[in-house]
Tab-separated table of N, CA and C and ligand atoms in Angstrom:
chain	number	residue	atom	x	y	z
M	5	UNK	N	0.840	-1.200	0.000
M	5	UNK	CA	0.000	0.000	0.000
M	5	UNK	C	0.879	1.255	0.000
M	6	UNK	N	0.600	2.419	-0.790
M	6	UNK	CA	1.336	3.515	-1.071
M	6	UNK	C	0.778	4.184	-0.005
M	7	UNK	N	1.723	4.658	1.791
M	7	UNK	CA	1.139	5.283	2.852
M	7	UNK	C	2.361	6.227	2.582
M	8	UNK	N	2.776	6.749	3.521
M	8	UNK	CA	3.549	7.154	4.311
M	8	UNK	C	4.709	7.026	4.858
M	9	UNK	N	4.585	5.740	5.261
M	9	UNK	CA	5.588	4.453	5.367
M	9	UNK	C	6.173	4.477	4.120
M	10	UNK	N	5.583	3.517	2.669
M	10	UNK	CA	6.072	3.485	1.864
M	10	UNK	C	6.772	4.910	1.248
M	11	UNK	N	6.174	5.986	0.909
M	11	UNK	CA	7.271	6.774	1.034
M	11	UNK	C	8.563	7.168	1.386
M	12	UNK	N	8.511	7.032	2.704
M	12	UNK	CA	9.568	6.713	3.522
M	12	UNK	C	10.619	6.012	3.334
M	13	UNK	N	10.265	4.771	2.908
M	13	UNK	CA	11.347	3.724	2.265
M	13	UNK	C	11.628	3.932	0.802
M	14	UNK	N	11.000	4.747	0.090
M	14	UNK	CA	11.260	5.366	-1.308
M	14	UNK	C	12.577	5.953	-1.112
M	15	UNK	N	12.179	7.109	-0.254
M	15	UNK	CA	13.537	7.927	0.054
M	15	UNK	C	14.537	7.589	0.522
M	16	UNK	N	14.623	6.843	1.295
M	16	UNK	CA	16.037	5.901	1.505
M	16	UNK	C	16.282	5.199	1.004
M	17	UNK	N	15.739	4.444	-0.194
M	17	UNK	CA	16.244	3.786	-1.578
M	17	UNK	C	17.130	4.676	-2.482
M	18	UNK	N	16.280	5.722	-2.280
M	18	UNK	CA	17.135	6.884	-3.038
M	18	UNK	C	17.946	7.407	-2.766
M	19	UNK	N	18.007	7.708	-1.471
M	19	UNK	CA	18.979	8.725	-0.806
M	19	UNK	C	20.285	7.464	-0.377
M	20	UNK	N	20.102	6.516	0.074
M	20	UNK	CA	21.420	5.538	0.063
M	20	UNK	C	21.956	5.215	-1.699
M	21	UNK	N	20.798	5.248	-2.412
M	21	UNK	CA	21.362	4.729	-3.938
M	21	UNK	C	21.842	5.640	-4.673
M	22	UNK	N	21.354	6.911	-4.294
M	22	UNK	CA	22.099	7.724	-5.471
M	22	UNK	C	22.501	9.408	-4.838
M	23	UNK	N	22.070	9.412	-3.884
M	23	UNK	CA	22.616	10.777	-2.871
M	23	UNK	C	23.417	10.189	-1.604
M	24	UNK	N	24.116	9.052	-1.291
M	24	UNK	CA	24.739	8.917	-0.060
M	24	UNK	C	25.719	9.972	0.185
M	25	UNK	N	25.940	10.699	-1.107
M	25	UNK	CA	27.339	11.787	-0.755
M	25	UNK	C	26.823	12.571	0.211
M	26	UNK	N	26.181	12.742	0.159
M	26	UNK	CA	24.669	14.339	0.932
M	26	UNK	C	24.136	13.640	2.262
M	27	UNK	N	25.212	14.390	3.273
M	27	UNK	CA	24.898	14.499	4.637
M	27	UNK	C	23.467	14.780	5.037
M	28	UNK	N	23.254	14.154	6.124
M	28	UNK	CA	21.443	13.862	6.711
M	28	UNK	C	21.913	15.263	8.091
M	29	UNK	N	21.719	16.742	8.101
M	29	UNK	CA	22.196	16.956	9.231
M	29	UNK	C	21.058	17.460	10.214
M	30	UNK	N	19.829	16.996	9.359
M	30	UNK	CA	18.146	17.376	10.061
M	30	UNK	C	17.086	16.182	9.879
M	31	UNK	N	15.972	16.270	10.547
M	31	UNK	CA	15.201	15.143	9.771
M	31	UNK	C	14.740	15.428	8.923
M	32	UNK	N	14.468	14.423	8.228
M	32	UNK	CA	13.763	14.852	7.214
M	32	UNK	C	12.535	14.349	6.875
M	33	UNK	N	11.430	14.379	6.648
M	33	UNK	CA	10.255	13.945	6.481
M	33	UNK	C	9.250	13.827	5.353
M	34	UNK	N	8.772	12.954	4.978
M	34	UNK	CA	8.603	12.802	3.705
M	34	UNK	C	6.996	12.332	3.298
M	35	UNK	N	5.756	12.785	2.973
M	35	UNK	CA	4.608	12.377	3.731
M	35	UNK	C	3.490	12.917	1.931
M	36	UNK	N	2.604	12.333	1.865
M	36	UNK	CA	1.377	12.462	0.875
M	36	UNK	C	1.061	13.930	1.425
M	37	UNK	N	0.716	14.507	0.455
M	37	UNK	CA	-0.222	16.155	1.005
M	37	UNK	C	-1.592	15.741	0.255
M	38	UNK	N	-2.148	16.913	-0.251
M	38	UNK	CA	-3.747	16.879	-0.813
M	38	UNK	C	-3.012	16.430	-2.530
M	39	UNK	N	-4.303	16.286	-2.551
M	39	UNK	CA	-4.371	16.088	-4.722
M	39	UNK	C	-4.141	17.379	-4.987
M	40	UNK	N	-3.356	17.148	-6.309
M	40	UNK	CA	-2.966	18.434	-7.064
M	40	UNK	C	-3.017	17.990	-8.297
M	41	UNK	N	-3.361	18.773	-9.118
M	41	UNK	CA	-3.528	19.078	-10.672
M	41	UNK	C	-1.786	19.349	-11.385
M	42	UNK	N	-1.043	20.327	-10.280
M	42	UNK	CA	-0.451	20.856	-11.395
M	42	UNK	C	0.949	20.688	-10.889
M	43	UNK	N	0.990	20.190	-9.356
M	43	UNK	CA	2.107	20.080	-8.464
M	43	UNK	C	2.354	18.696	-7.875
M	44	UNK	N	3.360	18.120	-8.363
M	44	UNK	CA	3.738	17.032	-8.258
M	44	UNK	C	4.425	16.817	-7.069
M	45	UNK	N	5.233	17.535	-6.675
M	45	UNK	CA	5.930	17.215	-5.113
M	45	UNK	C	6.627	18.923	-4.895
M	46	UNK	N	6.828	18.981	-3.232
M	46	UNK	CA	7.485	20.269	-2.855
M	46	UNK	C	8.365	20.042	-1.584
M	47	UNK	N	9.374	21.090	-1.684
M	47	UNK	CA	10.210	20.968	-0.403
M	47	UNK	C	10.277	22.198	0.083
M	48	UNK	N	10.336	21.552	1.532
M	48	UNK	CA	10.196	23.095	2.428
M	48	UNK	C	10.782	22.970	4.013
M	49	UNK	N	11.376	23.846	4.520
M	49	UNK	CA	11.617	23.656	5.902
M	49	UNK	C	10.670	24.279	7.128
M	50	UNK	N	10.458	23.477	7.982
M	50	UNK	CA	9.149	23.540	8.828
M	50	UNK	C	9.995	25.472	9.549
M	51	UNK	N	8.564	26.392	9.214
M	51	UNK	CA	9.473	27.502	10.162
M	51	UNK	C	8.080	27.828	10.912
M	52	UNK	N	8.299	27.290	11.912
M	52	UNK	CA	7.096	28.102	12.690
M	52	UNK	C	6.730	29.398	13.758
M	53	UNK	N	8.211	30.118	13.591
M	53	UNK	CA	8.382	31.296	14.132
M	53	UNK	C	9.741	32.228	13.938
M	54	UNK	N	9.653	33.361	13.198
M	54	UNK	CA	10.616	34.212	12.250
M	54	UNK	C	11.795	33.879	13.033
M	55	UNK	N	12.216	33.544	14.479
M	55	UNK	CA	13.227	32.989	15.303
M	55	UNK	C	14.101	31.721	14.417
M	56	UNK	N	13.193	30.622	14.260
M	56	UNK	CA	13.250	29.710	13.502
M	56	UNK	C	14.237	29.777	12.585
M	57	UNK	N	14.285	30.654	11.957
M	57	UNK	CA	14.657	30.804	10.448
M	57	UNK	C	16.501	30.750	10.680
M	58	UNK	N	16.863	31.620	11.781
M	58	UNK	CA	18.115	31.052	12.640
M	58	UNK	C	18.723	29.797	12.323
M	59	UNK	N	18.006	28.780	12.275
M	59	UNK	CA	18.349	27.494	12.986
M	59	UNK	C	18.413	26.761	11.142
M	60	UNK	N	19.653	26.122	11.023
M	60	UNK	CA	19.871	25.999	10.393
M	60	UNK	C	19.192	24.617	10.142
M	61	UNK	N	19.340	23.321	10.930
M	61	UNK	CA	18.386	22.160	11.338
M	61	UNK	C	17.516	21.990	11.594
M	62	UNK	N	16.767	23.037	11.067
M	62	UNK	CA	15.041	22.851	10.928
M	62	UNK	C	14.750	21.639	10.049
M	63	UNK	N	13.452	21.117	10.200
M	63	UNK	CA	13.282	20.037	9.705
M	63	UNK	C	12.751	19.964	8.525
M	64	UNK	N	13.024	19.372	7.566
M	64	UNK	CA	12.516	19.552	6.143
M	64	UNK	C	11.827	18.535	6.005
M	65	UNK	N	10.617	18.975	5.155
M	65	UNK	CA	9.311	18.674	5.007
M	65	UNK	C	8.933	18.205	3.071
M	66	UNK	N	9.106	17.153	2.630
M	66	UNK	CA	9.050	16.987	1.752
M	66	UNK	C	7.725	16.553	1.043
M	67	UNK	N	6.747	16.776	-0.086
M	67	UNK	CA	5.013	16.438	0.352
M	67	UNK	C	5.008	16.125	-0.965
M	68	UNK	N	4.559	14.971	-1.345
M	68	UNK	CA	4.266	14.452	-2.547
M	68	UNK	C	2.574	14.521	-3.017
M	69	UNK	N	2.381	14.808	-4.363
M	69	UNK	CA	0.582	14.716	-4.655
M	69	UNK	C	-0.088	13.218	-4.048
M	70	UNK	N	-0.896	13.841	-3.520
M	70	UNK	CA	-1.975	13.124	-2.872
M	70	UNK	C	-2.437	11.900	-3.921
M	71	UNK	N	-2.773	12.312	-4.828
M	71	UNK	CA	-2.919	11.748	-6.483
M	71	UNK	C	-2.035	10.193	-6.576
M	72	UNK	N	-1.153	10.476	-5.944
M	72	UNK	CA	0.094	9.148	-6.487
M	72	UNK	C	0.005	8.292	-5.545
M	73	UNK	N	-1.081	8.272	-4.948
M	73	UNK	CA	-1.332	6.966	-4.089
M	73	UNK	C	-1.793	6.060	-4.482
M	74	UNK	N	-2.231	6.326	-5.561
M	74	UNK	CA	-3.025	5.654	-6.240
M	74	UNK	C	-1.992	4.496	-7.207
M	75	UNK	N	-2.229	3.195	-7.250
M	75	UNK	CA	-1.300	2.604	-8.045
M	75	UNK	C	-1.331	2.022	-9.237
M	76	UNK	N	-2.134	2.795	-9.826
M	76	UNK	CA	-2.080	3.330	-11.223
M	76	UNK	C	-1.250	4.271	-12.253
M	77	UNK	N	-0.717	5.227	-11.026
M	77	UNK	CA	0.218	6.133	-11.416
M	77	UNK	C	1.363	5.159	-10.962
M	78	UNK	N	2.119	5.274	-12.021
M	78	UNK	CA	3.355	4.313	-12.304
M	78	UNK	C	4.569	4.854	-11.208
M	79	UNK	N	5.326	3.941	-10.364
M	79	UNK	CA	6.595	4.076	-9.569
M	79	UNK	C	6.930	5.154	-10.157
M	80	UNK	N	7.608	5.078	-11.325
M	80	UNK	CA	8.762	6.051	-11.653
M	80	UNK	C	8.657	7.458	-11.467
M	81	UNK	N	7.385	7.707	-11.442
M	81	UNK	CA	6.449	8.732	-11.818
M	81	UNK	C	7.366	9.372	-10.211
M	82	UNK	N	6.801	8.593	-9.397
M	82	UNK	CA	7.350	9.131	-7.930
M	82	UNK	C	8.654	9.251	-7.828
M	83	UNK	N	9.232	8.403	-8.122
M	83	UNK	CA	10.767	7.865	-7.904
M	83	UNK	C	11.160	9.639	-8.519
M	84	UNK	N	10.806	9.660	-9.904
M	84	UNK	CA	11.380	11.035	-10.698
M	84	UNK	C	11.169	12.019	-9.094
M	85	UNK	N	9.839	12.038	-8.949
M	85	UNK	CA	9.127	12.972	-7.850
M	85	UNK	C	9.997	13.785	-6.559
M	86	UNK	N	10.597	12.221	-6.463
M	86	UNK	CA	11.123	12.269	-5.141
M	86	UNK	C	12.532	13.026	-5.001
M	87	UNK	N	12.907	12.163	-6.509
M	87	UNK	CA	14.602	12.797	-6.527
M	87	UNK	C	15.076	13.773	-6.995
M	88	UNK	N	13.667	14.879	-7.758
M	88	UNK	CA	13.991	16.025	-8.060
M	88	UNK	C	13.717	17.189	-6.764
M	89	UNK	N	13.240	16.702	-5.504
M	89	UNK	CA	13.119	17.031	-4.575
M	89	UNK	C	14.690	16.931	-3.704
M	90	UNK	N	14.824	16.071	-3.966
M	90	UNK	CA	16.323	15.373	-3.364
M	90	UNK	C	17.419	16.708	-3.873
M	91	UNK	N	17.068	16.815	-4.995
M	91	UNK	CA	18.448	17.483	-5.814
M	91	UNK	C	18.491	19.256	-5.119
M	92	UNK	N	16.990	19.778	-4.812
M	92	UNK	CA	17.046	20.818	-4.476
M	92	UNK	C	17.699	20.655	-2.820
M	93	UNK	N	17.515	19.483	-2.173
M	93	UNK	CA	18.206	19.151	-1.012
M	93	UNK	C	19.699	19.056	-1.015
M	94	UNK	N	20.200	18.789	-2.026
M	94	UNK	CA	21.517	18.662	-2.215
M	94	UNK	C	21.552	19.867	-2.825
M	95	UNK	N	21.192	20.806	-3.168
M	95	UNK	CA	21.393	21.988	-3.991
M	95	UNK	C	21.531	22.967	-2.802
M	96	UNK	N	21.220	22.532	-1.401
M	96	UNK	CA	20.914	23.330	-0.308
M	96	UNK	C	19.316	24.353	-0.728
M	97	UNK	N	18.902	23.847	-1.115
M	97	UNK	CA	17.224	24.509	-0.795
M	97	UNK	C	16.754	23.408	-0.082
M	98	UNK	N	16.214	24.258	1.027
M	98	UNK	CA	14.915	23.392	1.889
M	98	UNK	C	16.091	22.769	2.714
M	99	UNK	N	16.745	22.879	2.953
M	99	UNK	CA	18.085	22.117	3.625
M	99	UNK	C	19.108	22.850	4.329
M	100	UNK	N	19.968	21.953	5.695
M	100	UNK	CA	20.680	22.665	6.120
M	100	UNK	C	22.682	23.050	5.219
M	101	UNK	N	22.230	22.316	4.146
M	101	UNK	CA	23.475	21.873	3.250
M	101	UNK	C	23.525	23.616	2.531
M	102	UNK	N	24.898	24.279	2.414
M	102	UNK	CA	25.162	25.441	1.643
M	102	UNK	C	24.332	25.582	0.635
M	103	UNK	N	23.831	26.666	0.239
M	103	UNK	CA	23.196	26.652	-1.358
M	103	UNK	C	24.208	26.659	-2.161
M	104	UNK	N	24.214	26.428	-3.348
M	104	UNK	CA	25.003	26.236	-4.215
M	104	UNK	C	25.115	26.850	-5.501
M	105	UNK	N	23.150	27.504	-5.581
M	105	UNK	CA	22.629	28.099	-6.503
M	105	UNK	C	22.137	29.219	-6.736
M	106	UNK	N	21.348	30.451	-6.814
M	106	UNK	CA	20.948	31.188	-6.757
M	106	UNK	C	19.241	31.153	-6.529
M	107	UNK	N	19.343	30.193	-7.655
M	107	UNK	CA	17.893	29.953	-7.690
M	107	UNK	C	17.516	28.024	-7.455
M	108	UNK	N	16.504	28.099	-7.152
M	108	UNK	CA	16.464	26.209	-7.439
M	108	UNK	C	16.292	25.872	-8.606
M	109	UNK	N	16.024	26.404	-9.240
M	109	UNK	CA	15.371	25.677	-10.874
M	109	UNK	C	16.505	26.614	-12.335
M	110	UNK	N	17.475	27.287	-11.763
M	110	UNK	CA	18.445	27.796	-12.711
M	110	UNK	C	18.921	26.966	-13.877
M	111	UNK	N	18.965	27.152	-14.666
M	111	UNK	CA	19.624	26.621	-15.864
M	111	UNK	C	19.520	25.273	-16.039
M	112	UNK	N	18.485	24.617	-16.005
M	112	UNK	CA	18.136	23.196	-15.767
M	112	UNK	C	18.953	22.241	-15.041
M	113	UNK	N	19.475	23.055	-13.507
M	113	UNK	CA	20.369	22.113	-12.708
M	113	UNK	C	19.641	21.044	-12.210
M	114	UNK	N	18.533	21.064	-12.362
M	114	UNK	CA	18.085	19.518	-11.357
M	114	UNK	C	17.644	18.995	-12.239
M	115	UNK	N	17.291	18.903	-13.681
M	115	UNK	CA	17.721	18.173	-14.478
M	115	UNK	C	18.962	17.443	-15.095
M	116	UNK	N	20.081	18.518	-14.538
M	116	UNK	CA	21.347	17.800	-15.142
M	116	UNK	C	21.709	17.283	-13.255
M	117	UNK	N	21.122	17.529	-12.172
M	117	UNK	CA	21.378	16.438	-11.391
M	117	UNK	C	20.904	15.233	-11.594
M	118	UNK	N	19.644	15.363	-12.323
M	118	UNK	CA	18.914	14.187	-11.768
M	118	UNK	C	19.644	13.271	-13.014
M	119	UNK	N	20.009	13.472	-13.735
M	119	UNK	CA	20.748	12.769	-14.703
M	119	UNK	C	22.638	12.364	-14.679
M	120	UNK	N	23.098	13.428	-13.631
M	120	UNK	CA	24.248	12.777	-13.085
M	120	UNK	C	24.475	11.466	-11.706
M	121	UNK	N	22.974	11.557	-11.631
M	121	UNK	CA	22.622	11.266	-9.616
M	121	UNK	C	22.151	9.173	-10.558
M	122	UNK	N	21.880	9.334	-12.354
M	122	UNK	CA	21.488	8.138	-12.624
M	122	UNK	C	19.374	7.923	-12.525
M	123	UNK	N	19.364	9.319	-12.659
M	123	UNK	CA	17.794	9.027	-12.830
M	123	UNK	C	17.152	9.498	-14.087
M	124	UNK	N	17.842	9.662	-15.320
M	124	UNK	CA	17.844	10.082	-16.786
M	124	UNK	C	16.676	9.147	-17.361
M	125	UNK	N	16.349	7.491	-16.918
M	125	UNK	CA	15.466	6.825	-17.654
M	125	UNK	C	14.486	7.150	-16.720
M	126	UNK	N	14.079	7.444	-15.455
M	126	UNK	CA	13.027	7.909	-14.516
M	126	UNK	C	12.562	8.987	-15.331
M	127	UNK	N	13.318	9.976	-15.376
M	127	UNK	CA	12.754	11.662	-15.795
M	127	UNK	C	12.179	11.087	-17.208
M	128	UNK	N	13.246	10.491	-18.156
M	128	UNK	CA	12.550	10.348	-19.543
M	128	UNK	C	11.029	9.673	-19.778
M	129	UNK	N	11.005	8.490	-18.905
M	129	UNK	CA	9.241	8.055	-18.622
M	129	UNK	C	8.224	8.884	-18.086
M	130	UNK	N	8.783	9.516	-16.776
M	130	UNK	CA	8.139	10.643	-15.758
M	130	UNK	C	7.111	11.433	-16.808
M	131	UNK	N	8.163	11.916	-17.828
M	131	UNK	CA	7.608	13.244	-19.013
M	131	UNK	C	6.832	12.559	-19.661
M	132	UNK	N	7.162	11.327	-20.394
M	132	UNK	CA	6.193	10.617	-21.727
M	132	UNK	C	4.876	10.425	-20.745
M	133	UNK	N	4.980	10.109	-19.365
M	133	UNK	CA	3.631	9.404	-18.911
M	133	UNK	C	2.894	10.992	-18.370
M	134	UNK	N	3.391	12.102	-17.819
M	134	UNK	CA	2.517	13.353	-17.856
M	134	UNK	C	2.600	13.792	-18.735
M	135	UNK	N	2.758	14.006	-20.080
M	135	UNK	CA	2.283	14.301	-21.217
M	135	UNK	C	1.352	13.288	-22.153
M	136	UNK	N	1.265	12.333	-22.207
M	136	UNK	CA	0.193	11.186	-22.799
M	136	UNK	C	-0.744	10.539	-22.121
M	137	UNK	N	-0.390	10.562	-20.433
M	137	UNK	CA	-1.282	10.027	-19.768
M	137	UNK	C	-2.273	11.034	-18.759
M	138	UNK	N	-1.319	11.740	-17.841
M	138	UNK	CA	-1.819	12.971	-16.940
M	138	UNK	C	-3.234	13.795	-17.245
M	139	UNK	N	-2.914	14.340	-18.392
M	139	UNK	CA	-4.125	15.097	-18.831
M	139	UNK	C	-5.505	14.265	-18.372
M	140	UNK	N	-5.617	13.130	-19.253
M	140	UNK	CA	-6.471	11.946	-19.442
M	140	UNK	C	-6.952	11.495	-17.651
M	141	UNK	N	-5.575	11.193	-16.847
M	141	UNK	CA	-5.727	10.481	-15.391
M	141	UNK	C	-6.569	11.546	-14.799
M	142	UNK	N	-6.650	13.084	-15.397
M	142	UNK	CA	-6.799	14.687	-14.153
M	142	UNK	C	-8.793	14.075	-14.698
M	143	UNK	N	-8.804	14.437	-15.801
M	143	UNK	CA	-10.340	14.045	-16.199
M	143	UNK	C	-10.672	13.516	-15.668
M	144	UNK	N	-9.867	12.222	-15.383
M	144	UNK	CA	-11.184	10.915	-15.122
M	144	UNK	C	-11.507	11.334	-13.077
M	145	UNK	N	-9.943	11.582	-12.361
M	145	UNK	CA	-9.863	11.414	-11.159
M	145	UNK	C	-9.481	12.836	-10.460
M	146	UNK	N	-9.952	13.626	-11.086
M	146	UNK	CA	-9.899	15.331	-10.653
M	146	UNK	C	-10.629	16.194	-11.267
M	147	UNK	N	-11.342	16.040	-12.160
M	147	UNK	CA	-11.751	17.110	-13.471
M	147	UNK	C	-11.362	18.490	-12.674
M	148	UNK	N	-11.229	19.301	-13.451
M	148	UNK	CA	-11.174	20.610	-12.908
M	148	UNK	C	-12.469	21.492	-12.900
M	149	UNK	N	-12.591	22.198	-12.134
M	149	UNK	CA	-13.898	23.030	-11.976
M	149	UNK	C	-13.963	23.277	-13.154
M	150	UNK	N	-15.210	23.519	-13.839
M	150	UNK	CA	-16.194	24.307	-15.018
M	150	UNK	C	-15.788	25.890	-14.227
M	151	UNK	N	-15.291	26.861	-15.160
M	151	UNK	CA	-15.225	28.169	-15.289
M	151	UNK	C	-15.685	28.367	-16.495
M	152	UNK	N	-15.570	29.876	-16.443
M	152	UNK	CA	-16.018	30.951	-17.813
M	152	UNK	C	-14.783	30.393	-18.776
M	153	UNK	N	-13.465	30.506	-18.208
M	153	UNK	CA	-12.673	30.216	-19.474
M	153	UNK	C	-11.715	29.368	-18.781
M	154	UNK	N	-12.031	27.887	-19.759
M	154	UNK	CA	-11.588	26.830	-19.513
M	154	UNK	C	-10.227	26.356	-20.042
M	155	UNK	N	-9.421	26.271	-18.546
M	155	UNK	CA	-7.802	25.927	-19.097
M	155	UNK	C	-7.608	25.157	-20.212
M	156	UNK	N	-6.510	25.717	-21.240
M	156	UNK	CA	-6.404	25.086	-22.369
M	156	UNK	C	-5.593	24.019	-22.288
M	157	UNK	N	-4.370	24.155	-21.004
M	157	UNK	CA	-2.870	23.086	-21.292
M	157	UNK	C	-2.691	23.575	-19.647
M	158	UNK	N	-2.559	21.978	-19.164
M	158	UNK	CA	-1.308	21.901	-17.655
M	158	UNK	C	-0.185	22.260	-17.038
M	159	UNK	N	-0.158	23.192	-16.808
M	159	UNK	CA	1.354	23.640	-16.194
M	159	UNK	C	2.118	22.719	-15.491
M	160	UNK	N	2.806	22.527	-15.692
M	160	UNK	CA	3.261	21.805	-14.465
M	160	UNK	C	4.433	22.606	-13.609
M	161	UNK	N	4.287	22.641	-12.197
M	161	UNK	CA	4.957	23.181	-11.835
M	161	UNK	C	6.113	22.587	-10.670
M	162	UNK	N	7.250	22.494	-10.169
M	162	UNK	CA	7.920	21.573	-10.012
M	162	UNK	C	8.149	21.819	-8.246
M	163	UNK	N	7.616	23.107	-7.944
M	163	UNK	CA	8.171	23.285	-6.402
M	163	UNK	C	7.131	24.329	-5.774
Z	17	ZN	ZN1	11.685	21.857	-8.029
């Protein structure tokens, strides 16, 4: 069953298989959020008071679509999910690790991580199955509200 748990053991498949370089120096937590249309997974560090922000070992909070519990939506789909989350962790976003970047999503670095880290055939399925399948899965198991003017194309957005 795709819980919580299983998550859990996603990420330490991953994080021992292809990030062991990348020090653990907070917890980290890794958990289903609500269904989303357009947001596949996000990382963030828990701040629950502007004090907080100090503390470099705050705990990072990693939340995958609610949607992918479902096991219909194919592993990889997550696996991609998880480890482009990972990369902004190793990139030092959402993490107590240096930043490295300016931005998280600059010049397609977590694409060329996720393809140095060995997840190049993940990302390449990830895309073919939300572009041929996604649209189709949102209809059947999300439709989107009826408005005046009805979205033409899915954004997808990565964080
Ligand atoms: Zn991202």
């Amino acid at each position: 069953m795709r819980d919580d748990t299983w998550l859990f053991q996603k990420l330490d498949e991953i994080w021992d298989g292809h990030f062991s370089d990348i020090p653990q120096h907070n917890d980290v937590i890794i958990k289903f959020g609500r269904k989303a249309r357009q947001r596949l997974g996000s990382i963030k560090q828990e701040t629950k008071s502007i004090r907080d922000l100090a503390n470099k070992n705050r705990k990072t909070i990693i939340t995958i679509n609610g949607l992918f519990k479902d096991p219909n939506v194919p592993e990889y789909v997550i696996t991609a999910t998880i480890a482009h989350e990972m990369c902004h962790y190793a990139h030092g976003f959402s993490s107590p690790l240096d930043q490295r970047f300016e931005n998280p999503h600059q010049g397609g670095i977590v694409t060329k991580e996720m393809k140095v880290r060995g997840f190049a055939k993940a990302l390449q399925l990830q895309k073919k199955w939300l572009k041929e399948v996604w649209p189709r899965y949102l209809e059947e198991n999300m439709p989107a509200r009826q408005t005046r003017q009805r979205r033409k194309r899915i954004v997808i957005r990565w964080i």
